[in-house]
Amino acid sequence: MTSSIMTETMAPYYKKQASYQDKRYTQNKSGLIEPIIRHRIQDSIFYKQHLYLTNEATILPVITQHVHFIGGTDSSNRPSVFISCLFRMLELKPSKETITTYLTQLNFNEFKYLTALTLIYIRLVYKSEEIYTIFDPYFQDFRKLRVKLKSPVFDLMKIPRHYTISHMDEWVDALLTKERVIDLILPRLVPRMTLVERGLVTPRKYYVEQEEVKEGASDDDDDEYVSDSD
């Protein structure tokens, strides 16, 4: 009798933690974008005019011609062109072969925002081990990217600044380390060390260390060099 009473009184403390629902495995990938932002995108003029009837091929000219910065929503909650194109990509669910084409078979320098858009699509949809493997080469990508601020920042001359400058490697790092990017909650990632222990991913290479080794080797060569005039 006493044990049953204690069980009833302690029941609230035995509640299980709410399970995490990974939306990457849902059939409708557009649900990865929060409902409020999703509805605003669908109601926007840009989506109705340029994106509504696009497919995997016809969306490319829209991205390359209209996307000139990275951004989510502004202070008035109006969606940017970048997040609108991301939403359409989630609706289309391109095949992995198509995604690879977006990354590798297009002009490297000219279509950098297509690369940034494809990377965040991969971050939202792909598995953790695939994300680490695809993202690794882009830590050596230093192309400049314009990022639109949610609200303007005023400098000392009282001039509003609506954009800031970032780089592709910083964009990749943000996708891997931050919980929220451009007003989107990113799905959880399995820690890289866990995947390395399972043999699914190779350890991350730190290119700074490699450069230091090369510089050290060049210094040693200089020390060993003997001038003809000695």
JSON list of N, CA, C and O in Angstrom, two decimals, residues 112-140:
[
{"chain": "A", "resi": 112, "resn": "LYS", "atom": "N", "xyz": [28.61, 31.40, -56.81]},
{"chain": "A", "resi": 112, "resn": "LYS", "atom": "CA", "xyz": [28.95, 31.06, -55.44]},
{"chain": "A", "resi": 112, "resn": "LYS", "atom": "C", "xyz": [27.71, 31.01, -54.53]},
{"chain": "A", "resi": 112, "resn": "LYS", "atom": "O", "xyz": [27.70, 30.24, -53.56]},
{"chain": "A", "resi": 113, "resn": "TYR", "atom": "N", "xyz": [26.69, 31.79, -54.84]},
{"chain": "A", "resi": 113, "resn": "TYR", "atom": "CA", "xyz": [25.48, 31.74, -54.01]},
{"chain": "A", "resi": 113, "resn": "TYR", "atom": "C", "xyz": [24.67, 30.49, -54.27]},
{"chain": "A", "resi": 113, "resn": "TYR", "atom": "O", "xyz": [23.94, 30.02, -53.40]},
{"chain": "A", "resi": 114, "resn": "LEU", "atom": "N", "xyz": [24.80, 29.92, -55.45]},
{"chain": "A", "resi": 114, "resn": "LEU", "atom": "CA", "xyz": [24.20, 28.61, -55.71]},
{"chain": "A", "resi": 114, "resn": "LEU", "atom": "C", "xyz": [24.89, 27.56, -54.85]},
{"chain": "A", "resi": 114, "resn": "LEU", "atom": "O", "xyz": [24.24, 26.67, -54.29]},
{"chain": "A", "resi": 115, "resn": "THR", "atom": "N", "xyz": [26.22, 27.67, -54.71]},
{"chain": "A", "resi": 115, "resn": "THR", "atom": "CA", "xyz": [26.96, 26.76, -53.84]},
{"chain": "A", "resi": 115, "resn": "THR", "atom": "C", "xyz": [26.51, 26.91, -52.39]},
{"chain": "A", "resi": 115, "resn": "THR", "atom": "O", "xyz": [26.25, 25.91, -51.70]},
{"chain": "A", "resi": 116, "resn": "ALA", "atom": "N", "xyz": [26.40, 28.16, -51.91]},
{"chain": "A", "resi": 116, "resn": "ALA", "atom": "CA", "xyz": [25.96, 28.39, -50.54]},
{"chain": "A", "resi": 116, "resn": "ALA", "atom": "C", "xyz": [24.54, 27.86, -50.31]},
{"chain": "A", "resi": 116, "resn": "ALA", "atom": "O", "xyz": [24.24, 27.29, -49.25]},
{"chain": "A", "resi": 117, "resn": "LEU", "atom": "N", "xyz": [23.68, 28.03, -51.29]},
{"chain": "A", "resi": 117, "resn": "LEU", "atom": "CA", "xyz": [22.31, 27.55, -51.18]},
{"chain": "A", "resi": 117, "resn": "LEU", "atom": "C", "xyz": [22.26, 26.02, -51.17]},
{"chain": "A", "resi": 117, "resn": "LEU", "atom": "O", "xyz": [21.52, 25.41, -50.39]},
{"chain": "A", "resi": 118, "resn": "THR", "atom": "N", "xyz": [23.08, 25.40, -52.01]},
{"chain": "A", "resi": 118, "resn": "THR", "atom": "CA", "xyz": [23.11, 23.95, -52.06]},
{"chain": "A", "resi": 118, "resn": "THR", "atom": "C", "xyz": [23.66, 23.37, -50.76]},
{"chain": "A", "resi": 118, "resn": "THR", "atom": "O", "xyz": [23.19, 22.33, -50.28]},
{"chain": "A", "resi": 119, "resn": "LEU", "atom": "N", "xyz": [24.64, 24.03, -50.16]},
{"chain": "A", "resi": 119, "resn": "LEU", "atom": "CA", "xyz": [25.22, 23.55, -48.91]},
{"chain": "A", "resi": 119, "resn": "LEU", "atom": "C", "xyz": [24.21, 23.57, -47.77]},
{"chain": "A", "resi": 119, "resn": "LEU", "atom": "O", "xyz": [24.15, 22.63, -46.97]},
{"chain": "A", "resi": 120, "resn": "ILE", "atom": "N", "xyz": [23.41, 24.62, -47.68]},
{"chain": "A", "resi": 120, "resn": "ILE", "atom": "CA", "xyz": [22.42, 24.64, -46.59]},
{"chain": "A", "resi": 120, "resn": "ILE", "atom": "C", "xyz": [21.30, 23.63, -46.87]},
{"chain": "A", "resi": 120, "resn": "ILE", "atom": "O", "xyz": [20.72, 23.05, -45.95]},
{"chain": "A", "resi": 121, "resn": "TYR", "atom": "N", "xyz": [21.01, 23.38, -48.14]},
{"chain": "A", "resi": 121, "resn": "TYR", "atom": "CA", "xyz": [20.04, 22.32, -48.47]},
{"chain": "A", "resi": 121, "resn": "TYR", "atom": "C", "xyz": [20.57, 20.97, -48.00]},
{"chain": "A", "resi": 121, "resn": "TYR", "atom": "O", "xyz": [19.84, 20.17, -47.39]},
{"chain": "A", "resi": 122, "resn": "ILE", "atom": "N", "xyz": [21.85, 20.71, -48.26]},
{"chain": "A", "resi": 122, "resn": "ILE", "atom": "CA", "xyz": [22.47, 19.45, -47.82]},
{"chain": "A", "resi": 122, "resn": "ILE", "atom": "C", "xyz": [22.43, 19.36, -46.29]},
{"chain": "A", "resi": 122, "resn": "ILE", "atom": "O", "xyz": [22.15, 18.30, -45.72]},
{"chain": "A", "resi": 123, "resn": "ARG", "atom": "N", "xyz": [22.71, 20.48, -45.63]},
{"chain": "A", "resi": 123, "resn": "ARG", "atom": "CA", "xyz": [22.70, 20.49, -44.15]},
{"chain": "A", "resi": 123, "resn": "ARG", "atom": "C", "xyz": [21.32, 20.16, -43.58]},
{"chain": "A", "resi": 123, "resn": "ARG", "atom": "O", "xyz": [21.20, 19.52, -42.53]},
{"chain": "A", "resi": 124, "resn": "LEU", "atom": "N", "xyz": [20.29, 20.56, -44.28]},
{"chain": "A", "resi": 124, "resn": "LEU", "atom": "CA", "xyz": [18.93, 20.32, -43.80]},
{"chain": "A", "resi": 124, "resn": "LEU", "atom": "C", "xyz": [18.44, 18.90, -44.10]},
{"chain": "A", "resi": 124, "resn": "LEU", "atom": "O", "xyz": [17.66, 18.34, -43.32]},
{"chain": "A", "resi": 125, "resn": "VAL", "atom": "N", "xyz": [18.89, 18.31, -45.19]},
{"chain": "A", "resi": 125, "resn": "VAL", "atom": "CA", "xyz": [18.28, 17.08, -45.69]},
{"chain": "A", "resi": 125, "resn": "VAL", "atom": "C", "xyz": [19.15, 15.84, -45.50]},
{"chain": "A", "resi": 125, "resn": "VAL", "atom": "O", "xyz": [18.64, 14.76, -45.18]},
{"chain": "A", "resi": 126, "resn": "TYR", "atom": "N", "xyz": [20.47, 15.97, -45.65]},
{"chain": "A", "resi": 126, "resn": "TYR", "atom": "CA", "xyz": [21.34, 14.79, -45.69]},
{"chain": "A", "resi": 126, "resn": "TYR", "atom": "C", "xyz": [21.63, 14.25, -44.29]},
{"chain": "A", "resi": 126, "resn": "TYR", "atom": "O", "xyz": [21.41, 14.92, -43.28]},
{"chain": "A", "resi": 127, "resn": "LYS", "atom": "N", "xyz": [22.20, 13.04, -44.26]},
{"chain": "A", "resi": 127, "resn": "LYS", "atom": "CA", "xyz": [22.63, 12.43, -43.02]},
{"chain": "A", "resi": 127, "resn": "LYS", "atom": "C", "xyz": [23.94, 13.07, -42.55]},
{"chain": "A", "resi": 127, "resn": "LYS", "atom": "O", "xyz": [24.67, 13.67, -43.33]},
{"chain": "A", "resi": 128, "resn": "SER", "atom": "N", "xyz": [24.24, 12.89, -41.26]},
{"chain": "A", "resi": 128, "resn": "SER", "atom": "CA", "xyz": [25.40, 13.55, -40.66]},
{"chain": "A", "resi": 128, "resn": "SER", "atom": "C", "xyz": [26.70, 13.15, -41.35]},
{"chain": "A", "resi": 128, "resn": "SER", "atom": "O", "xyz": [27.53, 14.02, -41.66]},
{"chain": "A", "resi": 129, "resn": "GLU", "atom": "N", "xyz": [26.89, 11.86, -41.61]},
{"chain": "A", "resi": 129, "resn": "GLU", "atom": "CA", "xyz": [28.16, 11.42, -42.21]},
{"chain": "A", "resi": 129, "resn": "GLU", "atom": "C", "xyz": [28.32, 11.97, -43.62]},
{"chain": "A", "resi": 129, "resn": "GLU", "atom": "O", "xyz": [29.44, 12.29, -44.05]},
{"chain": "A", "resi": 130, "resn": "GLU", "atom": "N", "xyz": [27.22, 12.14, -44.35]},
{"chain": "A", "resi": 130, "resn": "GLU", "atom": "CA", "xyz": [27.29, 12.71, -45.69]},
{"chain": "A", "resi": 130, "resn": "GLU", "atom": "C", "xyz": [27.62, 14.20, -45.62]},
{"chain": "A", "resi": 130, "resn": "GLU", "atom": "O", "xyz": [28.39, 14.72, -46.46]},
{"chain": "A", "resi": 131, "resn": "ILE", "atom": "N", "xyz": [27.07, 14.88, -44.64]},
{"chain": "A", "resi": 131, "resn": "ILE", "atom": "CA", "xyz": [27.30, 16.32, -44.49]},
{"chain": "A", "resi": 131, "resn": "ILE", "atom": "C", "xyz": [28.77, 16.60, -44.23]},
{"chain": "A", "resi": 131, "resn": "ILE", "atom": "O", "xyz": [29.38, 17.46, -44.88]},
{"chain": "A", "resi": 132, "resn": "TYR", "atom": "N", "xyz": [29.38, 15.89, -43.29]},
{"chain": "A", "resi": 132, "resn": "TYR", "atom": "CA", "xyz": [30.79, 16.12, -42.98]},
{"chain": "A", "resi": 132, "resn": "TYR", "atom": "C", "xyz": [31.68, 15.86, -44.20]},
{"chain": "A", "resi": 132, "resn": "TYR", "atom": "O", "xyz": [32.60, 16.63, -44.49]},
{"chain": "A", "resi": 133, "resn": "THR", "atom": "N", "xyz": [31.39, 14.80, -44.92]},
{"chain": "A", "resi": 133, "resn": "THR", "atom": "CA", "xyz": [32.21, 14.44, -46.08]},
{"chain": "A", "resi": 133, "resn": "THR", "atom": "C", "xyz": [32.12, 15.49, -47.18]},
{"chain": "A", "resi": 133, "resn": "THR", "atom": "O", "xyz": [33.13, 15.87, -47.79]},
{"chain": "A", "resi": 134, "resn": "ILE", "atom": "N", "xyz": [30.91, 15.98, -47.45]},
{"chain": "A", "resi": 134, "resn": "ILE", "atom": "CA", "xyz": [30.72, 16.97, -48.51]},
{"chain": "A", "resi": 134, "resn": "ILE", "atom": "C", "xyz": [31.27, 18.32, -48.11]},
{"chain": "A", "resi": 134, "resn": "ILE", "atom": "O", "xyz": [31.84, 19.06, -48.93]},
{"chain": "A", "resi": 135, "resn": "PHE", "atom": "N", "xyz": [31.14, 18.68, -46.83]},
{"chain": "A", "resi": 135, "resn": "PHE", "atom": "CA", "xyz": [31.53, 20.02, -46.39]},
{"chain": "A", "resi": 135, "resn": "PHE", "atom": "C", "xyz": [33.05, 20.20, -46.27]},
{"chain": "A", "resi": 135, "resn": "PHE", "atom": "O", "xyz": [33.54, 21.32, -46.36]},
{"chain": "A", "resi": 136, "resn": "ASP", "atom": "N", "xyz": [33.79, 19.13, -46.04]},
{"chain": "A", "resi": 136, "resn": "ASP", "atom": "CA", "xyz": [35.22, 19.25, -45.76]},
{"chain": "A", "resi": 136, "resn": "ASP", "atom": "C", "xyz": [36.00, 20.06, -46.78]},
{"chain": "A", "resi": 136, "resn": "ASP", "atom": "O", "xyz": [36.80, 20.94, -46.41]},
{"chain": "A", "resi": 137, "resn": "PRO", "atom": "N", "xyz": [35.83, 19.84, -48.11]},
{"chain": "A", "resi": 137, "resn": "PRO", "atom": "CA", "xyz": [36.63, 20.63, -49.07]},
{"chain": "A", "resi": 137, "resn": "PRO", "atom": "C", "xyz": [36.34, 22.12, -49.01]},
{"chain": "A", "resi": 137, "resn": "PRO", "atom": "O", "xyz": [37.20, 22.93, -49.42]},
{"chain": "A", "resi": 138, "resn": "TYR", "atom": "N", "xyz": [35.20, 22.52, -48.51]},
{"chain": "A", "resi": 138, "resn": "TYR", "atom": "CA", "xyz": [34.82, 23.94, -48.53]},
{"chain": "A", "resi": 138, "resn": "TYR", "atom": "C", "xyz": [35.44, 24.73, -47.39]},
{"chain": "A", "resi": 138, "resn": "TYR", "atom": "O", "xyz": [35.26, 25.95, -47.31]},
{"chain": "A", "resi": 139, "resn": "PHE", "atom": "N", "xyz": [36.19, 24.06, -46.50]},
{"chain": "A", "resi": 139, "resn": "PHE", "atom": "CA", "xyz": [36.95, 24.80, -45.50]},
{"chain": "A", "resi": 139, "resn": "PHE", "atom": "C", "xyz": [38.14, 25.51, -46.13]},
{"chain": "A", "resi": 139, "resn": "PHE", "atom": "O", "xyz": [38.78, 26.34, -45.49]},
{"chain": "A", "resi": 140, "resn": "GLN", "atom": "N", "xyz": [38.46, 25.19, -47.37]},
{"chain": "A", "resi": 140, "resn": "GLN", "atom": "CA", "xyz": [39.51, 25.88, -48.11]},
{"chain": "A", "resi": 140, "resn": "GLN", "atom": "C", "xyz": [38.93, 26.82, -49.18]},
{"chain": "A", "resi": 140, "resn": "GLN", "atom": "O", "xyz": [39.66, 27.29, -50.03]}
]
